Amino acid sequence: MKKSFLGTFIAVVIFSFTACNKGGGDEILIGEYGSLTGSEATFGISSTNGLKLAVEEINGSGGLLGKKIKLITYDDQGKPSEAQTVVQRLIKNDNVVAVIGEVASSRSKAAAPICQQNKIPMITPASTNPEVTAIGDYIFRVCFIDPFQATVLTKFAINSLKVKRVAILKDVKNAYSTGLADFFEKEFKAAGGEIVEIQSYSAGDKDFKAQLTAIKSRNPEAIFIPGYYTDVGLIAIQAREIGITVPLFGGDGWESEKLTEGKAKDALEGCYFSTHVSTENPDPAVQNFIKKYKEKYNMMPDAMSFLAYDAGMIMFDAIKRAGSTDAEKIRNELAKTRDFGGVTGKISINDQRNAVKPAVILEIKGGLFKYKETVQP
Ligand code: PHE
């Protein structure tokens, strides 16, 4: 009897201690997960660099609710199962008040249910697959979603590229890729286009010649490749090797300075992709961000860096408006985000917890990403 009373007493003390300590006492603990190593390491590095800038800026100007923000970042090595492990650790061991990540949709989909079950708000900076935020009311994003990206690409293909016969080459291991391929197929057909061939690969494959040969035999006017930069370069090189000369185009997954490394630079000349921001945008918010980022990291930011910075700023703004680190209050304030002035433009969160904002099309010229056009929602 006595023992169990003591046990309960200790449990209550420990519980209250952890509860009070949530958010780290004199610090506000924010968790982040991303692919800092592995084949998609530029995704993780660009996003954590962007987010760190946001944290430094807030801490430099006095912090949040009178406290400093402390960022705890874990590497998920680009693996969905590891994403689950580290998010569990962030919530259970580190007691973070909110989570930022992942950028890749497959990993966001794997880890978001853990945030949802524990009622810890999560913002993905760059996962565009619609299913991510559909996981629950604690899951948000600061980027557009792929049905919109498919509309953007359809308009671009029909009006600017002036093509009607398109082939698709998608990555079957990647939720983002299969989703975007399906949305595009639907949109493009609805706009009067024809999908002449659909072929698949798996991330990490090295030989795409069989798929490309099948595509070539159907004589498409362009090839849509909704994959990540890690495979697109090699696909482009092999497409040119077998004599495919038509333009290739893709979505935001192409964006990495590694896309045009080596022989991919020439193979991708005159190809296009849609993404979240153009570094050529003269808007002072964009140019200042580039300047600060370059000063600190000695390299150019990419879409992920911009979006992760915005994800951080939107999270901190919600905590400020909540006046508390209470998870439910933060969630409610996140849901109320309207016309937030981010470095990727004005961000409003809709009732599906997605951001509604324009997309840009970039053209690859001499290995650089040149601004081509903006498509409004
Ligand atoms: N949108 C991609 C996804 O959901 C991730 C991505 C965003 C990749 C921006 C590159 C640039 O998987």
Short mmCIF file of C-alpha atoms and ligand atoms in Angstrom, two decimals:
data_model
loop_
_atom_site.label_atom_id
_atom_site.label_comp_id
_atom_site.label_asym_id
_atom_site.label_seq_id
_atom_site.Cartn_x
_atom_site.Cartn_y
_atom_site.Cartn_z
CA MET A 1 0.00 0.00 0.00
CA LYS A 2 2.64 2.41 1.16
CA LYS A 3 4.89 1.41 -1.68
CA SER A 4 2.31 2.04 -4.36
CA PHE A 5 1.52 5.43 -2.81
CA LEU A 6 5.20 6.29 -2.97
CA GLY A 7 5.31 5.00 -6.56
CA THR A 8 2.42 7.23 -7.57
CA PHE A 9 3.98 10.16 -5.76
CA ILE A 10 7.27 9.73 -7.60
CA ALA A 11 5.47 9.29 -10.91
CA VAL A 12 3.53 12.50 -10.33
CA VAL A 13 6.71 14.39 -9.45
CA ILE A 14 8.48 13.07 -12.53
CA PHE A 15 5.47 13.79 -14.69
CA SER A 16 5.16 17.37 -13.43
CA PHE A 17 8.85 17.90 -13.86
CA THR A 18 8.75 16.72 -17.48
CA ALA A 19 5.59 18.70 -18.14
CA CYS A 20 7.12 21.89 -16.74
CA ASN A 21 10.32 21.19 -18.50
CA LYS A 22 8.62 20.85 -21.86
CA GLY A 23 10.21 23.45 -24.06
CA GLY A 24 13.40 23.29 -22.08
CA GLY A 25 12.88 25.71 -19.20
CA ASP A 26 14.68 28.84 -20.26
CA GLU A 27 14.84 27.64 -23.84
CA ILE A 28 12.19 26.77 -26.39
CA LEU A 29 13.07 23.44 -27.94
CA ILE A 30 12.27 22.97 -31.62
CA GLY A 31 12.99 19.65 -33.34
CA GLU A 32 14.13 19.19 -36.91
CA TYR A 33 14.63 16.05 -38.99
CA GLY A 34 16.17 15.78 -42.44
CA SER A 35 18.54 13.92 -44.74
CA LEU A 36 21.91 15.35 -43.72
CA THR A 37 23.69 12.33 -45.16
CA GLY A 38 22.72 9.79 -47.81
CA SER A 39 22.02 10.27 -51.49
CA GLU A 40 19.75 13.30 -51.02
CA ALA A 41 22.01 15.11 -48.57
CA THR A 42 21.66 18.48 -50.30
CA PHE A 43 17.98 18.45 -49.30
CA GLY A 44 18.81 18.14 -45.61
CA ILE A 45 21.77 20.49 -45.63
CA SER A 46 19.96 23.24 -47.53
CA SER A 47 16.94 23.05 -45.26
CA THR A 48 18.79 22.95 -41.96
CA ASN A 49 20.94 25.88 -43.10
CA GLY A 50 17.83 27.90 -43.92
CA LEU A 51 16.15 27.03 -40.64
CA LYS A 52 19.25 27.89 -38.61
CA LEU A 53 19.26 31.37 -40.14
CA ALA A 54 15.68 31.87 -38.92
CA VAL A 55 16.60 30.68 -35.42
CA GLU A 56 19.65 32.95 -35.26
CA GLU A 57 17.65 35.92 -36.39
CA ILE A 58 14.97 35.45 -33.73
CA ASN A 59 17.53 34.73 -31.01
CA GLY A 60 19.59 37.72 -32.11
CA SER A 61 16.62 40.02 -31.68
CA GLY A 62 15.76 38.91 -28.15
CA GLY A 63 14.32 35.44 -28.68
CA LEU A 64 10.77 34.21 -28.34
CA LEU A 65 8.51 34.72 -25.28
CA GLY A 66 11.62 35.97 -23.48
CA LYS A 67 13.47 32.70 -24.16
CA LYS A 68 16.06 31.54 -26.65
CA ILE A 69 15.09 29.01 -29.31
CA LYS A 70 17.16 25.86 -29.28
CA LEU A 71 17.09 23.76 -32.42
CA ILE A 72 17.67 20.01 -32.12
CA THR A 73 18.41 18.49 -35.52
CA TYR A 74 18.61 14.78 -36.33
CA ASP A 75 19.79 13.10 -39.50
CA ASP A 76 17.33 10.56 -40.92
CA GLN A 77 19.83 9.50 -43.61
CA GLY A 78 17.10 9.84 -46.21
CA LYS A 79 15.27 6.78 -44.86
CA PRO A 80 11.55 6.79 -43.90
CA SER A 81 12.11 4.33 -41.02
CA GLU A 82 14.91 6.45 -39.61
CA ALA A 83 12.69 9.53 -39.92
CA GLN A 84 10.21 7.78 -37.61
CA THR A 85 12.92 6.87 -35.12
CA VAL A 86 14.32 10.37 -34.84
CA VAL A 87 10.94 12.09 -34.63
CA GLN A 88 9.99 9.70 -31.83
CA ARG A 89 13.23 10.69 -30.08
CA LEU A 90 12.58 14.41 -30.56
CA ILE A 91 9.16 14.10 -28.96
CA LYS A 92 9.78 11.50 -26.24
CA ASN A 93 13.38 12.17 -25.18
CA ASP A 94 13.98 15.79 -26.08
CA ASN A 95 10.51 17.10 -25.30
CA VAL A 96 10.40 19.47 -28.25
CA VAL A 97 7.36 21.73 -28.52
CA ALA A 98 7.19 21.53 -32.31
CA VAL A 99 8.83 19.76 -35.24
CA ILE A 100 10.08 21.04 -38.60
CA GLY A 101 10.70 18.58 -41.44
CA GLU A 102 10.94 16.58 -43.58
CA VAL A 103 11.38 18.07 -46.98
CA ALA A 104 10.85 14.83 -48.93
CA SER A 105 7.24 13.63 -49.02
CA SER A 106 7.93 9.92 -48.40
CA ARG A 107 9.74 10.74 -45.14
CA SER A 108 7.20 13.34 -44.05
CA LYS A 109 4.47 10.75 -44.60
CA ALA A 110 6.36 8.24 -42.48
CA ALA A 111 6.97 10.54 -39.51
CA ALA A 112 3.95 12.87 -39.50
CA PRO A 113 1.66 10.25 -37.86
CA ILE A 114 3.99 10.30 -34.82
CA CYS A 115 3.60 14.07 -34.47
CA GLN A 116 -0.14 13.75 -34.97
CA GLN A 117 -0.54 10.99 -32.34
CA ASN A 118 1.45 12.99 -29.82
CA LYS A 119 -0.29 16.24 -30.77
CA ILE A 120 2.96 18.00 -31.56
CA PRO A 121 2.67 20.54 -34.40
CA MET A 122 4.78 19.74 -37.45
CA ILE A 123 5.54 21.94 -40.45
CA THR A 124 7.05 20.40 -43.53
CA PRO A 125 8.91 23.08 -45.48
CA ALA A 126 8.83 21.39 -48.87
CA SER A 127 6.80 18.15 -49.02
CA THR A 128 4.31 18.72 -51.80
CA ASN A 129 2.42 15.40 -51.80
CA PRO A 130 -1.16 16.16 -50.68
CA GLU A 131 -1.38 13.15 -48.35
CA VAL A 132 1.19 14.60 -45.94
CA THR A 133 -1.04 17.25 -44.35
CA ALA A 134 -4.10 15.00 -44.70
CA ILE A 135 -2.54 12.88 -41.93
CA GLY A 136 -4.04 15.17 -39.33
CA ASP A 137 -4.77 18.58 -37.90
CA TYR A 138 -1.29 19.04 -36.38
CA ILE A 139 0.46 18.70 -39.74
CA PHE A 140 1.13 21.83 -41.84
CA ARG A 141 3.19 22.87 -44.83
CA VAL A 142 4.49 26.18 -46.18
CA CYS A 143 4.70 25.06 -49.83
CA PHE A 144 2.11 24.42 -52.53
CA ILE A 145 0.84 20.91 -53.23
CA ASP A 146 1.37 18.64 -56.23
CA PRO A 147 -2.10 18.85 -57.81
CA PHE A 148 -1.31 22.57 -58.21
CA GLN A 149 2.22 21.83 -59.40
CA ALA A 150 0.70 19.50 -62.02
CA THR A 151 -1.59 22.30 -63.24
CA VAL A 152 1.38 24.64 -63.45
CA LEU A 153 3.37 22.11 -65.48
CA THR A 154 0.42 21.36 -67.74
CA LYS A 155 -0.08 25.05 -68.53
CA PHE A 156 3.63 25.43 -69.16
CA ALA A 157 3.83 22.35 -71.43
CA ILE A 158 0.83 23.36 -73.50
CA ASN A 159 1.22 27.15 -73.66
CA SER A 160 4.97 27.70 -73.51
CA LEU A 161 6.60 24.48 -74.70
CA LYS A 162 3.68 24.03 -77.10
CA VAL A 163 3.70 20.24 -76.81
CA LYS A 164 0.74 17.87 -76.97
CA ARG A 165 2.41 14.44 -76.89
CA VAL A 166 4.30 13.80 -73.66
CA ALA A 167 5.88 10.69 -72.11
CA ILE A 168 6.32 10.22 -68.34
CA LEU A 169 9.24 8.58 -66.54
CA LYS A 170 8.55 8.26 -62.81
CA ASP A 171 10.27 6.91 -59.69
CA VAL A 172 8.02 4.18 -58.28
CA LYS A 173 9.77 4.18 -54.90
CA ASN A 174 8.94 7.82 -54.22
CA ALA A 175 5.48 9.03 -53.09
CA TYR A 176 6.20 12.50 -54.45
CA SER A 177 7.12 11.16 -57.88
CA THR A 178 4.20 8.75 -58.34
CA GLY A 179 1.78 11.36 -57.01
CA LEU A 180 3.01 14.14 -59.27
CA ALA A 181 3.05 11.75 -62.27
CA ASP A 182 -0.62 10.85 -61.66
CA PHE A 183 -1.74 14.45 -61.13
CA PHE A 184 0.09 15.55 -64.25
CA GLU A 185 -1.37 12.75 -66.36
CA LYS A 186 -4.87 13.76 -65.30
CA GLU A 187 -4.34 17.50 -65.82
CA PHE A 188 -2.53 17.16 -69.10
CA LYS A 189 -5.20 14.89 -70.59
CA ALA A 190 -7.95 17.19 -69.34
CA ALA A 191 -6.20 20.05 -71.15
CA GLY A 192 -6.28 18.09 -74.42
CA GLY A 193 -2.79 16.58 -74.24
CA GLU A 194 -1.84 12.96 -74.85
CA ILE A 195 0.36 10.82 -72.60
CA VAL A 196 2.08 8.56 -75.13
CA GLU A 197 4.06 6.37 -72.72
CA ILE A 198 4.58 5.86 -68.99
CA GLN A 199 7.78 4.22 -67.75
CA SER A 200 9.18 3.66 -64.25
CA TYR A 201 12.47 3.41 -62.40
CA SER A 202 13.54 3.15 -58.76
CA ALA A 203 15.64 5.80 -57.05
CA GLY A 204 19.30 4.85 -57.27
CA ASP A 205 19.00 2.92 -60.57
CA LYS A 206 21.95 3.46 -62.88
CA ASP A 207 20.63 2.20 -66.22
CA PHE A 208 17.57 3.84 -67.76
CA LYS A 209 18.20 2.81 -71.36
CA ALA A 210 15.37 0.27 -71.62
CA GLN A 211 12.76 2.77 -70.41
CA LEU A 212 14.19 5.56 -72.54
CA THR A 213 14.23 3.35 -75.65
CA ALA A 214 10.56 2.49 -75.10
CA ILE A 215 9.80 6.19 -74.71
CA LYS A 216 11.78 7.15 -77.80
CA SER A 217 9.84 4.67 -79.96
CA ARG A 218 6.64 6.58 -79.15
CA ASN A 219 8.05 9.88 -80.45
CA PRO A 220 7.01 12.22 -77.64
CA GLU A 221 7.46 15.98 -78.04
CA ALA A 222 8.73 16.25 -74.46
CA ILE A 223 9.39 13.92 -71.49
CA PHE A 224 8.07 14.64 -68.01
CA ILE A 225 10.35 13.28 -65.26
CA PRO A 226 8.84 13.90 -61.80
CA GLY A 227 11.87 12.65 -59.84
CA TYR A 228 14.68 13.92 -57.63
CA TYR A 229 17.86 15.54 -58.89
CA THR A 230 19.78 12.45 -57.75
CA ASP A 231 18.50 10.46 -60.76
CA VAL A 232 17.49 13.13 -63.28
CA GLY A 233 21.06 14.00 -64.36
CA LEU A 234 21.87 10.42 -65.28
CA ILE A 235 18.51 9.98 -67.03
CA ALA A 236 19.19 13.08 -69.13
CA ILE A 237 22.69 11.91 -70.08
CA GLN A 238 21.40 8.50 -71.18
CA ALA A 239 18.45 10.05 -73.04
CA ARG A 240 20.87 12.14 -75.12
CA GLU A 241 23.14 9.11 -75.65
CA ILE A 242 20.33 7.17 -77.32
CA GLY A 243 19.42 10.16 -79.46
CA ILE A 244 16.47 11.70 -77.63
CA THR A 245 16.64 15.42 -78.36
CA VAL A 246 13.26 16.69 -77.08
CA PRO A 247 13.10 18.80 -73.91
CA LEU A 248 12.84 17.10 -70.54
CA PHE A 249 10.89 18.78 -67.75
CA GLY A 250 10.17 18.10 -64.11
CA GLY A 251 9.01 19.45 -60.78
CA ASP A 252 10.66 20.91 -57.70
CA GLY A 253 12.52 17.64 -57.00
CA TRP A 254 15.03 18.65 -59.68
CA GLU A 255 16.28 21.53 -57.65
CA SER A 256 19.81 21.08 -56.40
CA GLU A 257 23.06 22.59 -57.59
CA LYS A 258 24.16 18.98 -58.07
CA LEU A 259 21.58 18.49 -60.84
CA THR A 260 23.82 19.86 -63.56
CA GLU A 261 27.13 18.40 -62.43
CA GLY A 262 29.44 16.89 -65.06
CA LYS A 263 27.89 15.70 -68.30
CA ALA A 264 24.37 16.44 -67.03
CA LYS A 265 25.02 20.13 -67.67
CA ASP A 266 24.89 19.73 -71.45
CA ALA A 267 22.30 16.96 -71.38
CA LEU A 268 19.87 19.24 -69.51
CA GLU A 269 20.46 22.39 -71.56
CA GLY A 270 17.08 23.87 -72.53
CA CYS A 271 15.15 21.72 -70.01
CA TYR A 272 12.72 23.10 -67.44
CA PHE A 273 11.34 22.54 -63.96
CA SER A 274 8.80 24.12 -61.67
CA THR A 275 9.79 25.18 -58.18
CA HIS A 276 9.08 27.52 -55.28
CA VAL A 277 11.35 30.49 -55.81
CA SER A 278 13.76 32.02 -58.29
CA THR A 279 17.02 33.41 -56.95
CA GLU A 280 16.77 36.01 -59.74
CA ASN A 281 13.65 37.51 -58.17
CA PRO A 282 14.59 41.17 -57.49
CA ASP A 283 12.27 41.33 -54.43
CA PRO A 284 14.41 42.69 -51.55
CA ALA A 285 13.17 39.88 -49.26
CA VAL A 286 14.60 37.31 -51.66
CA GLN A 287 17.83 39.20 -52.31
CA ASN A 288 18.48 39.90 -48.61
CA PHE A 289 17.97 36.26 -47.78
CA ILE A 290 20.44 35.23 -50.49
CA LYS A 291 22.97 37.75 -49.16
CA LYS A 292 22.69 36.55 -45.55
CA TYR A 293 22.79 32.92 -46.60
CA LYS A 294 25.88 33.40 -48.77
CA GLU A 295 27.66 35.33 -46.04
CA LYS A 296 27.09 32.56 -43.55
CA TYR A 297 27.45 29.42 -45.67
CA ASN A 298 29.49 30.61 -48.62
CA MET A 299 27.08 29.07 -51.11
CA MET A 300 23.80 29.85 -52.83
CA PRO A 301 20.54 28.88 -51.14
CA ASP A 302 18.12 26.65 -53.04
CA ALA A 303 14.33 26.25 -52.75
CA MET A 304 14.73 24.10 -49.64
CA SER A 305 16.73 26.78 -47.82
CA PHE A 306 14.10 29.42 -48.55
CA LEU A 307 11.23 27.17 -47.53
CA ALA A 308 12.86 25.94 -44.32
CA TYR A 309 13.55 29.55 -43.31
CA ASP A 310 9.88 30.35 -43.90
CA ALA A 311 8.75 27.22 -42.04
CA GLY A 312 10.80 28.34 -39.03
CA MET A 313 9.57 31.92 -39.15
CA ILE A 314 5.93 30.81 -39.44
CA MET A 315 6.36 28.41 -36.51
CA PHE A 316 8.00 31.11 -34.35
CA ASP A 317 5.33 33.63 -35.31
CA ALA A 318 2.62 31.15 -34.25
CA ILE A 319 4.37 30.54 -30.90
CA LYS A 320 4.60 34.30 -30.39
CA ARG A 321 0.92 34.81 -31.16
CA ALA A 322 0.01 31.84 -28.93
CA GLY A 323 2.00 33.51 -26.15
CA SER A 324 2.81 30.01 -24.96
CA THR A 325 4.50 26.76 -25.91
CA ASP A 326 1.29 24.84 -25.39
CA ALA A 327 1.05 22.53 -28.41
CA GLU A 328 -2.65 23.00 -28.99
CA LYS A 329 -2.37 26.77 -28.85
CA ILE A 330 0.54 26.72 -31.31
CA ARG A 331 -1.46 24.48 -33.63
CA ASN A 332 -4.42 26.83 -33.53
CA GLU A 333 -2.25 29.84 -34.32
CA LEU A 334 -0.52 28.00 -37.17
CA ALA A 335 -3.93 27.33 -38.67
CA LYS A 336 -4.69 31.06 -38.55
CA THR A 337 -1.58 32.08 -40.56
CA ARG A 338 -2.63 34.57 -43.24
CA ASP A 339 -0.54 36.72 -45.61
CA PHE A 340 2.68 35.98 -43.79
CA GLY A 341 5.50 37.82 -45.57
CA GLY A 342 7.99 35.03 -46.23
CA VAL A 343 11.09 34.83 -48.41
CA THR A 344 9.07 32.56 -50.74
CA GLY A 345 6.28 35.15 -51.02
CA LYS A 346 3.03 35.75 -49.15
CA ILE A 347 1.97 32.63 -47.28
CA SER A 348 -1.57 31.83 -46.16
CA ILE A 349 -2.46 28.49 -44.64
CA ASN A 350 -5.79 27.13 -45.92
CA ASP A 351 -8.23 24.82 -44.13
CA GLN A 352 -6.32 21.80 -45.43
CA ARG A 353 -3.20 23.20 -43.69
CA ASN A 354 -1.50 23.78 -47.05
CA ALA A 355 0.05 27.00 -48.31
CA VAL A 356 -1.54 28.65 -51.31
CA LYS A 357 1.11 30.43 -53.38
CA PRO A 358 2.49 30.76 -56.90
CA ALA A 359 5.08 28.52 -58.56
CA VAL A 360 7.93 29.51 -60.85
CA ILE A 361 9.31 27.79 -63.93
CA LEU A 362 13.08 27.79 -64.33
CA GLU A 363 15.03 27.02 -67.48
CA ILE A 364 18.40 25.28 -67.40
CA LYS A 365 20.94 27.34 -69.35
CA GLY A 366 24.66 26.68 -69.16
CA GLY A 367 24.09 24.67 -65.99
CA LEU A 368 22.29 27.59 -64.30
CA PHE A 369 18.63 27.92 -63.39
CA LYS A 370 17.19 30.92 -65.22
CA TYR A 371 13.80 32.43 -64.41
CA LYS A 372 11.24 31.74 -67.10
CA GLU A 373 7.76 32.50 -65.72
CA THR A 374 5.53 32.63 -62.65
CA VAL A 375 2.26 30.72 -62.47
CA GLN A 376 -0.36 31.99 -59.99
CA PRO A 377 -2.68 29.65 -58.07
N1 PHE B 1 8.50 18.50 -53.14
C1 PHE B 1 9.43 17.42 -52.95
C2 PHE B 1 8.72 16.30 -52.19
O1 PHE B 1 7.68 16.52 -51.69
C3 PHE B 1 10.62 17.83 -52.17
C4 PHE B 1 11.40 18.97 -52.75
C5 PHE B 1 11.03 20.28 -52.53
C6 PHE B 1 12.52 18.72 -53.51
C7 PHE B 1 11.76 21.35 -53.07
C8 PHE B 1 13.28 19.77 -54.03
C9 PHE B 1 12.89 21.10 -53.82
O2 PHE B 1 9.18 15.22 -52.07
#
